[in-house]
Short mmCIF file of C-alpha atoms in Angstrom, two decimals:
data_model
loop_
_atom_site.label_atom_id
_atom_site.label_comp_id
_atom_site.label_asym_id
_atom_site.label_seq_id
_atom_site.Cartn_x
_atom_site.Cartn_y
_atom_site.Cartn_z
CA UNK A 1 1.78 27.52 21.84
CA UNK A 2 -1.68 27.94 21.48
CA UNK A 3 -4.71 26.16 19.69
CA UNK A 4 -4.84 28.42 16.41
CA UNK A 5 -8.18 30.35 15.61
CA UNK A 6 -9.40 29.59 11.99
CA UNK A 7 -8.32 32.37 10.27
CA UNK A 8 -11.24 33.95 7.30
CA UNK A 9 -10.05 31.27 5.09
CA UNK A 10 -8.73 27.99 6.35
CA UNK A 11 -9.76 25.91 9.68
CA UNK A 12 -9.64 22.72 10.27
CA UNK A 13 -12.23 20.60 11.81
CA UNK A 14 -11.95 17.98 14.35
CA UNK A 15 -12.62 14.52 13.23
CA UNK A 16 -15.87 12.76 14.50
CA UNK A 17 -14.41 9.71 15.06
CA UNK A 18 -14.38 7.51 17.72
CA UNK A 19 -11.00 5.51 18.74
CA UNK A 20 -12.38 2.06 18.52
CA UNK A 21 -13.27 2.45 14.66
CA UNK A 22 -9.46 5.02 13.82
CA UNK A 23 -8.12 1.55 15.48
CA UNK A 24 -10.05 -0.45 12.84
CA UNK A 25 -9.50 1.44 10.34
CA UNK A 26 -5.72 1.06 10.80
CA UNK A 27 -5.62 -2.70 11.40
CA UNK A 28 -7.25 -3.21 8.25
CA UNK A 29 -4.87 -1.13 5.82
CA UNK A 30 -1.67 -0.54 8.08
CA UNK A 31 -1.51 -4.41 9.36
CA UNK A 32 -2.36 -5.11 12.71
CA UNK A 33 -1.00 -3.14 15.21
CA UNK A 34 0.45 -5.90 17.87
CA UNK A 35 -1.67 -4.30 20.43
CA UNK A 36 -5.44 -4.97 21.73
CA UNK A 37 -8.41 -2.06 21.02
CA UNK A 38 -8.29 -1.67 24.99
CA UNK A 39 -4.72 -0.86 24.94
CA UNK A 40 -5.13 1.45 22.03
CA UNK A 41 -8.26 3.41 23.65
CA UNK A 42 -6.49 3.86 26.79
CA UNK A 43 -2.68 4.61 25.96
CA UNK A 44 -4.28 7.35 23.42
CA UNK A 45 -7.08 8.80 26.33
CA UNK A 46 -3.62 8.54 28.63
CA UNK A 47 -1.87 11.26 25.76
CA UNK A 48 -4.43 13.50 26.27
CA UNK A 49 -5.05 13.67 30.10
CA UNK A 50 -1.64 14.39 30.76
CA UNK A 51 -1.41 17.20 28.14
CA UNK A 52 -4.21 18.62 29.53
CA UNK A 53 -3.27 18.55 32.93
CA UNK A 54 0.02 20.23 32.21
CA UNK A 55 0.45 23.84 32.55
CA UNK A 56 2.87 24.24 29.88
CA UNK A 57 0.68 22.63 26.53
CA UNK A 58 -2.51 22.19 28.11
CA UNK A 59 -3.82 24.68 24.99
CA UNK A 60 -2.41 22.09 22.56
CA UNK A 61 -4.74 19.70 23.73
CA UNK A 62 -7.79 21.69 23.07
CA UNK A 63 -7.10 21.45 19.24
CA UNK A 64 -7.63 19.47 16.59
CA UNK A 65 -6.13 15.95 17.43
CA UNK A 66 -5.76 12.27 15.60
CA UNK A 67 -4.54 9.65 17.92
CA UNK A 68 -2.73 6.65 15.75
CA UNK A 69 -0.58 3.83 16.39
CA UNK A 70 1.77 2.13 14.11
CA UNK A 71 3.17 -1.56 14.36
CA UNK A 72 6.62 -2.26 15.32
CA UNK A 73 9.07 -2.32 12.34
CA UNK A 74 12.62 -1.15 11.23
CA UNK A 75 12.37 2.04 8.86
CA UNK A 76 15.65 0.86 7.21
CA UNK A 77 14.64 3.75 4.78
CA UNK A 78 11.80 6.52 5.55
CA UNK A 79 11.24 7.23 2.16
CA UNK A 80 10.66 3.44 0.93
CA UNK A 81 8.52 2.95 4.08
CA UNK A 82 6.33 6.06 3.39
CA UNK A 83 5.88 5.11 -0.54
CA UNK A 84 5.49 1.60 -0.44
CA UNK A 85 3.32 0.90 2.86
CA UNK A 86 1.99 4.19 4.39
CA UNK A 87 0.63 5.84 1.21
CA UNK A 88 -1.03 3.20 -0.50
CA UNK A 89 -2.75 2.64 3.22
CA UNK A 90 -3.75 6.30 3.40
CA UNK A 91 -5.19 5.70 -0.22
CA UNK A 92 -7.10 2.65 0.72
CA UNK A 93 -8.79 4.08 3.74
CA UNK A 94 -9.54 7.21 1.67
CA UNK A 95 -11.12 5.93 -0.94
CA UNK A 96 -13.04 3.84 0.83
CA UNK A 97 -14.38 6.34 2.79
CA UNK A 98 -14.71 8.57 -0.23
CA UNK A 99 -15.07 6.66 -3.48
CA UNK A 100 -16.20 9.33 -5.60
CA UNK A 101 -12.87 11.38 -4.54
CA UNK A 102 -9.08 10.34 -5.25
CA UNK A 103 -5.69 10.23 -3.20
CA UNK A 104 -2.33 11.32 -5.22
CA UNK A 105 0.76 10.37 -4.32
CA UNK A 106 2.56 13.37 -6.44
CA UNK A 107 5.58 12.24 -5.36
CA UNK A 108 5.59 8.59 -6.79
CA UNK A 109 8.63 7.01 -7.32
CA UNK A 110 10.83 9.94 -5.75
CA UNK A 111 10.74 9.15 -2.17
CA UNK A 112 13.04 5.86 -1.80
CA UNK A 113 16.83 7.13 -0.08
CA UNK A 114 15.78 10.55 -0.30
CA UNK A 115 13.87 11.62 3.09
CA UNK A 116 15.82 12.79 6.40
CA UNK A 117 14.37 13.67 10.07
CA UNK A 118 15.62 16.74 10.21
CA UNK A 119 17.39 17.49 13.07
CA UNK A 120 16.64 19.06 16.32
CA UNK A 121 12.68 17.61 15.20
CA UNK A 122 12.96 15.20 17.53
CA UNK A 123 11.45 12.75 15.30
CA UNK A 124 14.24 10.35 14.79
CA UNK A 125 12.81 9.42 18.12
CA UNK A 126 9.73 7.53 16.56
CA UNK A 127 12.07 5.35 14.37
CA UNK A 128 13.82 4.48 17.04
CA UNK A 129 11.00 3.74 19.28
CA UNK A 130 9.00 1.34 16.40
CA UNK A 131 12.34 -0.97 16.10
CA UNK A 132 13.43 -0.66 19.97
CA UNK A 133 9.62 -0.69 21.47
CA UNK A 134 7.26 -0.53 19.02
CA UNK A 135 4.07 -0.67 18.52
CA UNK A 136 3.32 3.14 19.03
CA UNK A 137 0.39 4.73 19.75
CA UNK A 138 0.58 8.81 19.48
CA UNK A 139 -1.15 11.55 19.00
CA UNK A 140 -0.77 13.81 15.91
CA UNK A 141 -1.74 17.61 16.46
CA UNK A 142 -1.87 18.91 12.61
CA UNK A 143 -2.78 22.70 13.31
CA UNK A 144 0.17 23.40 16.89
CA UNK A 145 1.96 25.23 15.07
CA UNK A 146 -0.41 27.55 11.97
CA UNK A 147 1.08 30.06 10.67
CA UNK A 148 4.58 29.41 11.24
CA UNK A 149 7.40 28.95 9.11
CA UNK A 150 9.00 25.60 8.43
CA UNK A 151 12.18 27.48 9.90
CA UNK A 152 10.22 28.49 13.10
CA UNK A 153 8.61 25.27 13.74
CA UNK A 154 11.90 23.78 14.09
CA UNK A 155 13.16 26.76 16.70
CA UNK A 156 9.71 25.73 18.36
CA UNK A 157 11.36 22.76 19.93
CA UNK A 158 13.59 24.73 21.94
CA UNK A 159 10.42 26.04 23.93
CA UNK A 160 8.52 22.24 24.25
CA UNK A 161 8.96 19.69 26.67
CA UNK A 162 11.07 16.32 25.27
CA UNK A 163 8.43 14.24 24.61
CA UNK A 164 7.06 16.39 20.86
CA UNK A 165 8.67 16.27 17.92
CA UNK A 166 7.65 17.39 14.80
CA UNK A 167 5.49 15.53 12.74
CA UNK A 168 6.56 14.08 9.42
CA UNK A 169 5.10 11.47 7.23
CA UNK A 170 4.79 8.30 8.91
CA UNK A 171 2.81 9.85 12.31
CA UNK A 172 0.92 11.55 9.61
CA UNK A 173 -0.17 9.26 7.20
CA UNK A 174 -0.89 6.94 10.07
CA UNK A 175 -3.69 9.41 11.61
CA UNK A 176 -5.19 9.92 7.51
CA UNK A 177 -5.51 5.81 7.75
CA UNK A 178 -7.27 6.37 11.15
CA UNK A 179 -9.49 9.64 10.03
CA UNK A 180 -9.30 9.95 6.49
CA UNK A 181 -11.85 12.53 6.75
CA UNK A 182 -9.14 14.82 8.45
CA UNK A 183 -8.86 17.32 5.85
CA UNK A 184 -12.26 17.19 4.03
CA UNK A 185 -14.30 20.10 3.63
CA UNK A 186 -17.09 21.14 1.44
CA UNK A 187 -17.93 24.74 3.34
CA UNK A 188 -13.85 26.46 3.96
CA UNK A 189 -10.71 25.68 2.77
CA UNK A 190 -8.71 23.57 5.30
CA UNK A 191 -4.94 24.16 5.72
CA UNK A 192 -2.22 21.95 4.00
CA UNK A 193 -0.56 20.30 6.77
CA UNK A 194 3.47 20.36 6.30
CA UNK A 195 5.55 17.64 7.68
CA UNK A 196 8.01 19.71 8.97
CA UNK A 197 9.71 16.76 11.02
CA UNK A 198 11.09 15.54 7.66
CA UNK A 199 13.48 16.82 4.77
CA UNK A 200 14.31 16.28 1.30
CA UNK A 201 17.91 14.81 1.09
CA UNK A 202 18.76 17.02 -2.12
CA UNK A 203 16.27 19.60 -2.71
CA UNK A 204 16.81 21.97 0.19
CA UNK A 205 14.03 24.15 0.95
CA UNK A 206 11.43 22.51 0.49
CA UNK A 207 8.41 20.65 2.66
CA UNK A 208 6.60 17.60 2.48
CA UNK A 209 2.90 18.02 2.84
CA UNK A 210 -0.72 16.60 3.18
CA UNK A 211 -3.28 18.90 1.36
CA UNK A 212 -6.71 18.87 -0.08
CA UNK A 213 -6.90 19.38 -3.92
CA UNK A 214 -10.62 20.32 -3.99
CA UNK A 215 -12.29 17.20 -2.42
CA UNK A 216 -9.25 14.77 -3.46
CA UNK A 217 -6.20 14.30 -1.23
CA UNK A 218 -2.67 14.77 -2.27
CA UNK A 219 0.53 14.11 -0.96
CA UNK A 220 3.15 16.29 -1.97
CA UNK A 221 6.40 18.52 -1.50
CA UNK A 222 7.12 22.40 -2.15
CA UNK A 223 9.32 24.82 -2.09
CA UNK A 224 8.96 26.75 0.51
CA UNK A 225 11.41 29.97 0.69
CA UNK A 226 11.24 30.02 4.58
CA UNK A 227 8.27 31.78 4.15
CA UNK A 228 5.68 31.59 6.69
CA UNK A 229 1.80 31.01 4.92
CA UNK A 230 -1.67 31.56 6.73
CA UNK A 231 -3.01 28.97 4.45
CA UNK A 232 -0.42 26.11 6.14
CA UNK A 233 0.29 24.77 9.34
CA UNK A 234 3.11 22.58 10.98
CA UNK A 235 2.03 19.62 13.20
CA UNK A 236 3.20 18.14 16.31
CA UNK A 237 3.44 14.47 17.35
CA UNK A 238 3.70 13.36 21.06
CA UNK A 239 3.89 9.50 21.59
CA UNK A 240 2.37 7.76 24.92
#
């Protein structure tokens, strides 16, 4: 897998942020992460030198990339975690960064009981690890996988090495809290970022996603048709 080009229309640009102030950022709207700035700074620098010094998805590590961590808890439910406590976080950091602009939660009141890992994402993984180990720090990679289909992201894992999975909403929302500039733009369009680690319970075929709804941000799921789209990508979480 390679680093995607920006294609004519959408890119995405890296975030200028530094990791001592994405750490900040989430300690003041996630809650506090149960581990120091230090250990933060270097378990996320730690992510990235050993994807770069590995043959195999060394080219992953030259995109765009949002290091996070999350505090230790039990996801008894994905959905309630993601509506009650990730969201509103994502909208706090947002609009404090951007007050002029607005985050939507278009799926308000939908998500409690009703959100799987899908399997063979890998990313039952990360709610295991945040009850069993937790805190996490990872690494969220939002544009590994642009242009593919929801369907081929998932035959994607067959081809990566154990430790990826495929993002979904918690890894995801955690990196907006830490760079909640990620998909801001006022010169190209930047992708919609799918969550292709996660499912809908009942409505099959269709994607969660993170996209920009002129300079607001919305949260949001699709229908999809197993189509692939240059204007979306599929994202890829590795944990360290």
């Amino acid at each position: 897998i390679n680093p995607p080009d920006a294609n004519e229309i959408y890119t995405l640009v890296q975030p200028n942020e530094d990791y001592r102030t994405i750490y900040a950022r989430i300690a003041r709207y996630l809650g506090d992460p149960k581990i120091s700035e230090d250990e933060f700074v270097a378990r996320a620098a730690t992510i990235l030198r050993k994807l770069q010094s590995d043959d195999r998805v060394q080219n992953i590590a030259h995109g765009v990339r949002v290091p996070f961590c999350i505090p230790r808890m039990d996801v008894a439910d994905y959905g309630t975690a993601l509506e009650e406590v990730f969201l509103p976080a994502v909208e706090h950091a947002f609009t404090a960064m951007f007050p002029k602009y607005d985050f939507q939660n278009i799926c308000k009141g939908q998500l409690a009981g009703n959100i799987n890992a899908v399997l063979r994402s890998n990313h039952k993984r990360m709610i295991q690890l945040l009850k069993e180990r937790g805190p996490i720090v990872g690494c969220y990679f939002p544009t590994a996988l642009t242009g593919f289909s929801v369907n081929a992201c998932l035959e994607q894992m067959a081809t990566l090495p154990c430790e990826f999975m495929l993002s979904g909403g918690l890894d995801a929302a955690a990196a907006f809290i830490g760079s909640p500039n990620l998909l801001m733009s006022k010169e190209r369009y930047p992708f919609t970022l799918d969550l292709t680690g996660i499912e809908h319970k009942i409505k099959k075929g269709y994607v969660f996603d993170f996209e920009a709804y002129g300079y607001n941000l919305r949260f949001k799921t699709r229908s999809h048709h197993a189509h692939a789209s240059d204007a979306c990508a599929g994202g890829l979480t590795i944990l360290g």
